Coordinates of C-alpha atoms and ligand atoms in Angstrom, one line a residue:
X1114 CA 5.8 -4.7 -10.5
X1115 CA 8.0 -7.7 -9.1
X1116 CA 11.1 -7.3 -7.3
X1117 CA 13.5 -10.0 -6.3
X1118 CA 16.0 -9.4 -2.8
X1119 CA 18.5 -11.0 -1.8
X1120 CA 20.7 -11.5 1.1
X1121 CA 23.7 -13.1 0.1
X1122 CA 26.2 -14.5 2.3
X1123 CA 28.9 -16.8 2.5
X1124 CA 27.3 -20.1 2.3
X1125 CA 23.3 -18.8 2.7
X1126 CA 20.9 -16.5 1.0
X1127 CA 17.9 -15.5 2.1
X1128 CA 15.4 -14.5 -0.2
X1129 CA 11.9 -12.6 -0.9
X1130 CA 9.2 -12.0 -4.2
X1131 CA 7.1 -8.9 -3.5
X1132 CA 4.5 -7.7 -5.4
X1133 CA 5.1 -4.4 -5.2
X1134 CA 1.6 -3.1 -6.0
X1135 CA 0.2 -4.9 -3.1
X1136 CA 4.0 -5.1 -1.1
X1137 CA 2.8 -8.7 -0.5
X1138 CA 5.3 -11.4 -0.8
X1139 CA 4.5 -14.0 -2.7
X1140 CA 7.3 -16.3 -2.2
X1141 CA 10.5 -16.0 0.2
X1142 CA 13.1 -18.5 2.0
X1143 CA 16.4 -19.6 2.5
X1144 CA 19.2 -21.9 0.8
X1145 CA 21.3 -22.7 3.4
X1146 CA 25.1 -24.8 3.4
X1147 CA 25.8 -23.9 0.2
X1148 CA 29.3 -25.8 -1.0
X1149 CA 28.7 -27.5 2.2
X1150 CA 27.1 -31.0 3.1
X1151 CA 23.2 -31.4 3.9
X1152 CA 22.8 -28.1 1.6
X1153 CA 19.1 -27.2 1.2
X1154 CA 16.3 -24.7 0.1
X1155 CA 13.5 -23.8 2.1
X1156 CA 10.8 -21.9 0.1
X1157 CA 7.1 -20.7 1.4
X1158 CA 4.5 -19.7 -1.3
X1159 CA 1.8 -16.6 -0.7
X1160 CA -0.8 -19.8 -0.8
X1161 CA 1.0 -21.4 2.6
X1162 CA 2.9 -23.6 0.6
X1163 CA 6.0 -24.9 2.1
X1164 CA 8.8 -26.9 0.6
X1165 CA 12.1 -28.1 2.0
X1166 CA 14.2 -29.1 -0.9
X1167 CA 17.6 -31.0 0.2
X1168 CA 20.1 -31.4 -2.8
X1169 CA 23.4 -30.8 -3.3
X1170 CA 24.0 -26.9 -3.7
X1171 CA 28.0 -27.0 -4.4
X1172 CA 27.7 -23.1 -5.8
X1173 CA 25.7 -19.8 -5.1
X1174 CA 25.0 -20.2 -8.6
X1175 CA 23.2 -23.3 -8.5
X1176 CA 21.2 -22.7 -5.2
X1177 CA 19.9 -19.6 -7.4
X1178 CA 19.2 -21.8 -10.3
X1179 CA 17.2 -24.2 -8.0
X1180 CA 15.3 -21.1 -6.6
X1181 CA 14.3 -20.1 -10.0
X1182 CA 12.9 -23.6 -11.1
X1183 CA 10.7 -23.3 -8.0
X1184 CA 9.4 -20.2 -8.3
X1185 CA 8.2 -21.3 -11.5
X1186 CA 7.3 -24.6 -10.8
X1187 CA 3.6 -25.3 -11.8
X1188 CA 2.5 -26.8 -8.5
X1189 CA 3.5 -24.2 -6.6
X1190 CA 5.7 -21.6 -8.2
X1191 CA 4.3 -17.6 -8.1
X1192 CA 5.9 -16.5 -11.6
X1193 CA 5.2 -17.6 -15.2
X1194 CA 8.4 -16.4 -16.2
X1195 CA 11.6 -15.2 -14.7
X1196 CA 10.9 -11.8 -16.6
X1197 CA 8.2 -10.4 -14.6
X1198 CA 10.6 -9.4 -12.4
X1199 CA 11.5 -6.5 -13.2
X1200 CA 14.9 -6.0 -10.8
X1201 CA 16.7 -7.7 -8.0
X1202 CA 17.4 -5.5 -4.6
X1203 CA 20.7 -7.1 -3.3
X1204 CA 21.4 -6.3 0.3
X1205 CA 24.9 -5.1 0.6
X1206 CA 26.6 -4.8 4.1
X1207 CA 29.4 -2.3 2.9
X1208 CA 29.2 1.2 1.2
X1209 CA 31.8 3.2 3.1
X1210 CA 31.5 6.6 2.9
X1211 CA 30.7 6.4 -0.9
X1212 CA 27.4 5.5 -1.2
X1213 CA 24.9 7.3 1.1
X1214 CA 21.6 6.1 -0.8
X1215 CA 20.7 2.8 -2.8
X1216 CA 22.2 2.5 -6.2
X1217 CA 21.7 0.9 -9.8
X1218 CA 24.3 -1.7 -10.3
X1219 CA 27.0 -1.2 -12.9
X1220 CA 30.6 -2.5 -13.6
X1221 CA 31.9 0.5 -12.7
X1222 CA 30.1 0.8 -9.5
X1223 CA 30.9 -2.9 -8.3
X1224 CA 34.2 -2.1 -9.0
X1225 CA 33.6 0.5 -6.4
X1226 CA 32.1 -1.7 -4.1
X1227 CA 34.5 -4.6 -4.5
X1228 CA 37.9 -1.9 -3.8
X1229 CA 36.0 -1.8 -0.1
X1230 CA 35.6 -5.2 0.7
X1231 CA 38.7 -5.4 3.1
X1232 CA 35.8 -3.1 5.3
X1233 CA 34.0 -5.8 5.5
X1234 CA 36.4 -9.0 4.4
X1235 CA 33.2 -11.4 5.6
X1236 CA 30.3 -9.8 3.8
X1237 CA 31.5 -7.9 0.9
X1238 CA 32.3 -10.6 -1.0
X1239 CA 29.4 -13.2 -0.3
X1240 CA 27.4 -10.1 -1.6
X1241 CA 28.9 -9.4 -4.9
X1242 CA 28.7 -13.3 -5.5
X1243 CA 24.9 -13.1 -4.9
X1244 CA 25.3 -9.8 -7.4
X1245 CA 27.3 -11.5 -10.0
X1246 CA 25.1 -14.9 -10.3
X1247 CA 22.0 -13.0 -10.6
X1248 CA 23.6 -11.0 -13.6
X1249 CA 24.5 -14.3 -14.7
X1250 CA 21.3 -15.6 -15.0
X1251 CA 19.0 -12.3 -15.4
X1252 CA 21.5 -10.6 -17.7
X1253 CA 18.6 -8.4 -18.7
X1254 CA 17.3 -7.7 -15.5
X1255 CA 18.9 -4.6 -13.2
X1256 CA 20.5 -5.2 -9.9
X1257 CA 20.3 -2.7 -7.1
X1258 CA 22.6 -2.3 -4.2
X1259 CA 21.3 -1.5 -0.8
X1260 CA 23.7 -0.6 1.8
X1261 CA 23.4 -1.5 5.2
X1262 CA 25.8 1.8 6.1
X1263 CA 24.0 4.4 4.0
X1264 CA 21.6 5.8 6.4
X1265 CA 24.3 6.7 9.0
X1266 CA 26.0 8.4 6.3
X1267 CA 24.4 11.7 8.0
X1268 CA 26.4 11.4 11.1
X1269 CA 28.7 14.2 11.7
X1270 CA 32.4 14.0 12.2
X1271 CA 32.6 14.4 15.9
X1272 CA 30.4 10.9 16.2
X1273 CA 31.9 9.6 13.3
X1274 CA 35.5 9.7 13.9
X1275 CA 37.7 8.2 16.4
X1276 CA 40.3 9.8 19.2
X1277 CA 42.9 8.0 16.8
X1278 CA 46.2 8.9 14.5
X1279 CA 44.3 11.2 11.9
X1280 CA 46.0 9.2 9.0
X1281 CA 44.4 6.0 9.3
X1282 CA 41.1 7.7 8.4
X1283 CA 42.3 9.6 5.1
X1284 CA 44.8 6.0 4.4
X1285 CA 42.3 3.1 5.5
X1286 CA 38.8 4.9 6.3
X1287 CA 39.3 4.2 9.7
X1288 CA 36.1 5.8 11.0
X1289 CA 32.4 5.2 12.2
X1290 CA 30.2 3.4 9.4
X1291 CA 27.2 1.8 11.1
X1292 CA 25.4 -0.8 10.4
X1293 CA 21.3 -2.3 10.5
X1294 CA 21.1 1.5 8.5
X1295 CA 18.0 -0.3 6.4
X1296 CA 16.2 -1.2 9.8
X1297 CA 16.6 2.0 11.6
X1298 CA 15.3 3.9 9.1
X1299 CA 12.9 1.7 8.5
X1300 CA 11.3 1.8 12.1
X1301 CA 11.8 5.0 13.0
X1302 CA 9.9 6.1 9.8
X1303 CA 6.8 3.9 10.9
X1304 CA 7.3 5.3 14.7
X1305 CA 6.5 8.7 12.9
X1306 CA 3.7 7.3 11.4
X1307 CA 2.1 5.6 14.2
X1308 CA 2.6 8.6 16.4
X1309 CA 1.5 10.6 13.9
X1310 CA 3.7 13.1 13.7
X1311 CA 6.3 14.1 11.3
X1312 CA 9.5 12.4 11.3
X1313 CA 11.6 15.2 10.9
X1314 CA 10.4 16.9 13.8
X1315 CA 11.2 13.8 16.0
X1316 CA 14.3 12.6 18.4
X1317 CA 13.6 9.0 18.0
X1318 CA 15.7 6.2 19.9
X1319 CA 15.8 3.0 17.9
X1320 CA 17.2 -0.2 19.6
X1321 CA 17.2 -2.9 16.8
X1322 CA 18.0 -6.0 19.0
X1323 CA 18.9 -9.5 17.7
X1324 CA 21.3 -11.8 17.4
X1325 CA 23.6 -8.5 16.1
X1326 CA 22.3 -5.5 17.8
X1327 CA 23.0 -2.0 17.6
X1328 CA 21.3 1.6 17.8
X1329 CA 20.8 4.3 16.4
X1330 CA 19.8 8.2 17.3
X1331 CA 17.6 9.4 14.7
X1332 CA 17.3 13.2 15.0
X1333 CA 14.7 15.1 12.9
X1334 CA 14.9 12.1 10.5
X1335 CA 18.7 11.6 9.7
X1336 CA 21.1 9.0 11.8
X1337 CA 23.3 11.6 14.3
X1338 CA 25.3 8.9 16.1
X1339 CA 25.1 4.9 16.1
X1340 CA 26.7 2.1 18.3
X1341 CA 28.5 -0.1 15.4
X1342 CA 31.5 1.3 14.3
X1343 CA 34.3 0.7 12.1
X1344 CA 32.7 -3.1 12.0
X1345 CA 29.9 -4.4 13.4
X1346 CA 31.4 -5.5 16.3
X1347 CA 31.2 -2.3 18.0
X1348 CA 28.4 -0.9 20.9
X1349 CA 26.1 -3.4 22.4
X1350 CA 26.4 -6.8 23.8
X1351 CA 25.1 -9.3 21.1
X1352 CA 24.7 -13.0 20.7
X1353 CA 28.4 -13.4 20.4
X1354 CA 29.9 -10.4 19.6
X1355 CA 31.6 -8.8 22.5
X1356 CA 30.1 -4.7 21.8
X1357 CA 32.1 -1.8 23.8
X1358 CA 35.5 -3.2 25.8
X1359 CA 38.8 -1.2 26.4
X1360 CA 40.9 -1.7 23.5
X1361 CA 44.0 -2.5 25.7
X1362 CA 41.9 -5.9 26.3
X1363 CA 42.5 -6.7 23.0
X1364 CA 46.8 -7.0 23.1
X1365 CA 46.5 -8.2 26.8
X1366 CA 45.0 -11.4 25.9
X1367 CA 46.7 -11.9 22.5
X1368 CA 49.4 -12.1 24.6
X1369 CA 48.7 -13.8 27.4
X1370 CA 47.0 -16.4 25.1
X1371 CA 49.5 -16.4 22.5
X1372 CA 47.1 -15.4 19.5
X1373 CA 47.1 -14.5 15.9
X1374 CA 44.8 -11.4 14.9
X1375 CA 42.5 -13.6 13.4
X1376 CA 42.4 -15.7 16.4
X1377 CA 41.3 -13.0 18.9
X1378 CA 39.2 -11.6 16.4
X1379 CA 37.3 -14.7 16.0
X1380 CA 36.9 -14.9 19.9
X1381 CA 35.6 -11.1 19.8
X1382 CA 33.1 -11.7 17.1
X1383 CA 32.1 -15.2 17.6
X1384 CA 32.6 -16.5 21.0
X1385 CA 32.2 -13.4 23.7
X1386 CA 28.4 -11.6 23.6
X1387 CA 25.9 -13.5 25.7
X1388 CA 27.7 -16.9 24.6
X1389 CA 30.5 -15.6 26.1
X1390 CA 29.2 -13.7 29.4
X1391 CA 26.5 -16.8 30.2
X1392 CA 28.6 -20.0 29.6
X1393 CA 25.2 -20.8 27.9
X1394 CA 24.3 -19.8 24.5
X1395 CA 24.0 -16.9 22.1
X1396 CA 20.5 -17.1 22.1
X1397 CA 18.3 -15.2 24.0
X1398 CA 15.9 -17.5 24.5
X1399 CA 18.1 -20.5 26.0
X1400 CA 19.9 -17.8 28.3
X1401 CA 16.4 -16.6 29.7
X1402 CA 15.1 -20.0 30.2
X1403 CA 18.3 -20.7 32.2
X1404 CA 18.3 -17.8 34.2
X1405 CA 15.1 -18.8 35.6
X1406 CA 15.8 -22.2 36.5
X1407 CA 18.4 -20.5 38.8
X1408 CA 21.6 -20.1 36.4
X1409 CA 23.5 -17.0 38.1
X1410 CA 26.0 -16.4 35.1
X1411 CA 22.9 -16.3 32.4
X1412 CA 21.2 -13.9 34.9
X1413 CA 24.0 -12.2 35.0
X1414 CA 24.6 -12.1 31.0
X1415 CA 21.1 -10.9 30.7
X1416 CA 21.6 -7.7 33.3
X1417 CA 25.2 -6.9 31.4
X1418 CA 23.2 -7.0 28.1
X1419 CA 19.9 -4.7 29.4
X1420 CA 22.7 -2.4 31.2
X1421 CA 24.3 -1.5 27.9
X1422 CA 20.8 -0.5 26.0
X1423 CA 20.3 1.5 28.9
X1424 CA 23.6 2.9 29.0
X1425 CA 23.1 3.8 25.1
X1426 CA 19.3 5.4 25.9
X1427 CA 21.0 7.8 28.4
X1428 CA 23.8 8.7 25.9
X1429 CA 21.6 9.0 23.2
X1430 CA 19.0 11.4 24.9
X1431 CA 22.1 13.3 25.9
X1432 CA 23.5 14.2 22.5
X1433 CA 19.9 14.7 20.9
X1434 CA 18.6 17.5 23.8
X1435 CA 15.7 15.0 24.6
X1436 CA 13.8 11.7 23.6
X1437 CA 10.4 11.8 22.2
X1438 CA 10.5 8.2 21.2
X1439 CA 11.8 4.9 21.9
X1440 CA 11.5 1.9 19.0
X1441 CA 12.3 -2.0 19.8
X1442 CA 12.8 -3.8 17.0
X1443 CA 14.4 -7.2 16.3
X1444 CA 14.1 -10.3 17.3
X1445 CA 15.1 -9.7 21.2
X1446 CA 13.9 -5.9 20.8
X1447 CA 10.6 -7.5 19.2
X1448 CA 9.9 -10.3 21.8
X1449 CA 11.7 -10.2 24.5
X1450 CA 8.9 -8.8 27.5
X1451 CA 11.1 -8.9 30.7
X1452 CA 13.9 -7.7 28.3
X1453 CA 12.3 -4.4 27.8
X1454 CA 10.9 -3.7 31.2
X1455 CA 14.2 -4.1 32.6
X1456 CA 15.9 -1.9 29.8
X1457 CA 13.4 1.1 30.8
X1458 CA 13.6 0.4 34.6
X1459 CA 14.6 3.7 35.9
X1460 CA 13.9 5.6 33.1
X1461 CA 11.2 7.6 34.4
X1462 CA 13.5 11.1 34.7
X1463 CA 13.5 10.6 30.6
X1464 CA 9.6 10.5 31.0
X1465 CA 10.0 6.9 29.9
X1466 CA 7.1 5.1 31.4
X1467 CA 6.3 1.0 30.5
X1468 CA 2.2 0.0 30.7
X1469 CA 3.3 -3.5 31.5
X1470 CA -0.2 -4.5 30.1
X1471 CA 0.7 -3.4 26.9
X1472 CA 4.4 -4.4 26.8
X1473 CA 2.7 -7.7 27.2
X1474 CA 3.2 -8.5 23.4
X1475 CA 5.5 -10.1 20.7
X1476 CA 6.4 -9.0 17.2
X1477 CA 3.1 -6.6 16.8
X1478 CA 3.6 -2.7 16.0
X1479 CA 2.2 -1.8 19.4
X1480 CA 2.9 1.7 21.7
X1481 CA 4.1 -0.1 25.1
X1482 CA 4.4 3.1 27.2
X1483 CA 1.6 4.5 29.5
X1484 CA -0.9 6.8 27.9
X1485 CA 0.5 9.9 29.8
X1486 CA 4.2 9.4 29.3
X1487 CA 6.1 11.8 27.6
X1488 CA 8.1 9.6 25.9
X1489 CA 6.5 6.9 23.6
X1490 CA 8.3 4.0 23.9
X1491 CA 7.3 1.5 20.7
X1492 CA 7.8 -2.2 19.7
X1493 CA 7.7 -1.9 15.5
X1494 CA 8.4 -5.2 13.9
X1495 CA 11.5 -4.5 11.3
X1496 CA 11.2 -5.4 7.4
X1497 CA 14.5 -4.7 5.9
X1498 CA 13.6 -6.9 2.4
X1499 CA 10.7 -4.6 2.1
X1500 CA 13.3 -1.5 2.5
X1501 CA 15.3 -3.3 0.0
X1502 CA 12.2 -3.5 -2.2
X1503 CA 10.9 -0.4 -2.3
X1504 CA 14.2 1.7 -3.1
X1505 CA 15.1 -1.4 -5.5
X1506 CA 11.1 -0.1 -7.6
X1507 CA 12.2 3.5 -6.8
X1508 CA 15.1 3.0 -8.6
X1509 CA 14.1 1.4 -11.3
X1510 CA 10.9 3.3 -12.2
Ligands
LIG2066 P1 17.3 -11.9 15.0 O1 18.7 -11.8 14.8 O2 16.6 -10.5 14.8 O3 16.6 -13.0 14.3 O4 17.0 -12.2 16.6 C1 17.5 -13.4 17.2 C2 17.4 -13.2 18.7 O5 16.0 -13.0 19.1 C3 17.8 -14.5 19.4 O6 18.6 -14.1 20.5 C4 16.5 -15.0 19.9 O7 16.6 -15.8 21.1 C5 15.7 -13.8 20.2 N1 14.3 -14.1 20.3 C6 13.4 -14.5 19.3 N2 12.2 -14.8 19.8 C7 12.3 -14.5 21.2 C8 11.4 -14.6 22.2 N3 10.1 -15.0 22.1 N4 11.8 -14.2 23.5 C9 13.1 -13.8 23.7 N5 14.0 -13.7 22.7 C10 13.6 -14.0 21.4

């Protein structure tokens, strides 16, 4: 069986073919600048094919349309027809407290989906497009949502709700959602696995770090508390989201900078983070680089950023009665070596103990943690479009 995902946004969409026999992909990419200038598609074949395709892609619509004439392209396409795929897993960043599990994809349910979009006014909507072209052009083909919420959906009320006016929850859903729900699930199922144990008798710690980060505590198998909140925007320090500050910050600048909402929301989500604490960039990379070649404030950025995983570790273990494993994930949770040792530094009271031999890796499914530890801590490479895949087959079979 073939399954198409999607990630749909505003003016990208990332993409992935598996074969879901094998769960090898045989084709994936990215269109990216849609409606914008210099718009292109970038698509890699199972034979190590790779085209960049630059054309003008005014609509989702036609960037999908492109897609499909590649994929069956003679040269190097990996379908004979657009009907062996038999449904399309859309990523959707929004369920609300609705949709706790994936879903088949009706009118009635995408009116559903699309009554929530003011929880997440960026997302939401670039995700029903993606839904609504591929209907479009595979009217006979079913579409499945996957929501990046659903997992946390087993928190209870005392993580999930904030010390706020009761009515905004039961008027605007003010509450906890969660977000990354596909990836923590997702690694802290194969931390189980390559431990060896059973999930559900597990605390598990997962840290999925990249350009948005957040974590989760996975207790016996179900999300008890994660950092994001009401938006994404909550918990950790990211590439350019601010994470955790008092609230009061929030009307204190507005003021003393003379903002709109949108205004100080754009500098929350798009220019604090790492961009904002180093001066530098939101990338990790850049912001280590400097820091070595003597740059105090993207030192500086880095220790604010490791302090607030560690921060989360501590609270984490707390509220679970105990750690029996911690999971890196993400590009930064994946990579990042020094990152990681100076997350765990001090952790040895948790019996959190780094083999810096091991730790001495990027992007493999490796245990980093000394063979005696207590605690395992792991690095699992995530796969949320393989997620997507499999409950998008599960669905549909
Ligand atoms: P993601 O959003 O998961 O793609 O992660 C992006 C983040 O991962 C960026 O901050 C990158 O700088 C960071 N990253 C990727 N590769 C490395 C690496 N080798 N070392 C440190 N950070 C990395």
């Amino acid at each position: 069986m073939k399954i198409f995902v999607i990630n749909c946004g505003s003016s990208s969409l990332k993409y992935k073919v598996f074969e879901m026999e094998t769960e090898n992909v045989l084709a994936e990419g990215i269109i990216e600048r849609i409606g914008i200038a210099n718009s292109f598609l970038k698509y890699e074949n199972n034979k190590g094919q790779e085209l960049k395709i630059e054309a003008e892609i005014k609509t989702h619509k036609a960037g999908i349309q492109l897609l499909i004439e590649n994929l069956l392209a003679a040269e190097h396409g990996v379908l004979e027809s657009m009907d062996q795929i038999k449904a399309v897993g859309h990523r959707v960043a929004h369920g609300g407290e609705k949709f706790d599990s994936s879903i088949l994809l009706n009118e009635e349910i995408l009116a559903e989906v699309e009554a929530m979009s003011d929880l997440a006014p960026l997302h939401t909507p670039a995700n029903l497009m993606g839904i609504r072209v591929c209907q479009e052009l595979m009217p006979q083909t079913p579409q499945v949502g996957v929501f990046d919420t659903s997992f946390h959906q087993t928190m209870p009320e005392k993580a999930y709700l904030y010390a706020l006016p009761y009515e905004y929850y039961k008027k605007y859903g003010v509450r906890r959602y969660g977000f990354h729900g596909t990836s923590h699930g997702y690694v802290a199922q194969k931390a189980a696995e390559l431990l060896d144990q059973d999930l559900e008798e597990l605390k598990i710690i997962t840290c999925h770090l990249g350009n948005g980060a957040s974590m989760a505590a996975v207790k016996n198998g179900k999300s008890i508390d994660t950092s994001m909140g009401f938006t994404p925007l909550e918990g950790l320090v990211m590439g350019t989201r601010c994470g955790d500050i008092d609230p009061a910050i929030v009307p204190f600048i507005m003021e003393k900078e003379d903002l709109k909402p949108a205004e100080i929301d754009n500098i929350l989500n798009k220019k604090s983070g790492l961009a904002g604490a180093s001066g530098v960039s939101s990338d990790m990379r850049d912001i280590e680089k400097e820091a070595e070649a003597g740059n105090e404030q993207a030192e500086l950025a880095l220790e604010i950023f490791n302090y607030r995983v560690k921060k989360y570790i501590g609270a984490y273990a707390a509220v679970m009665g105990g750690v029996d494993a911690v999971v890196f994930t993400a590009g930064i949770g994946e990579n990042a070596i020094e990152t990681r040792t100076e997350i765990l530094k001090g952790l040895e009271y948790l019996g959190i103990e780094i083999d810096e031999q091991a730790n001495n890796c990027r992007g493999e499914e490796k245990i980093i943690s000394s063979a005696d530890a207590k605690t395992k801590v792991m690095v699992i490479p995530t796969n949320e479009e393989l997620v997507i895949a499999r409950d998008t087959k599960n669905i549909v079979s």
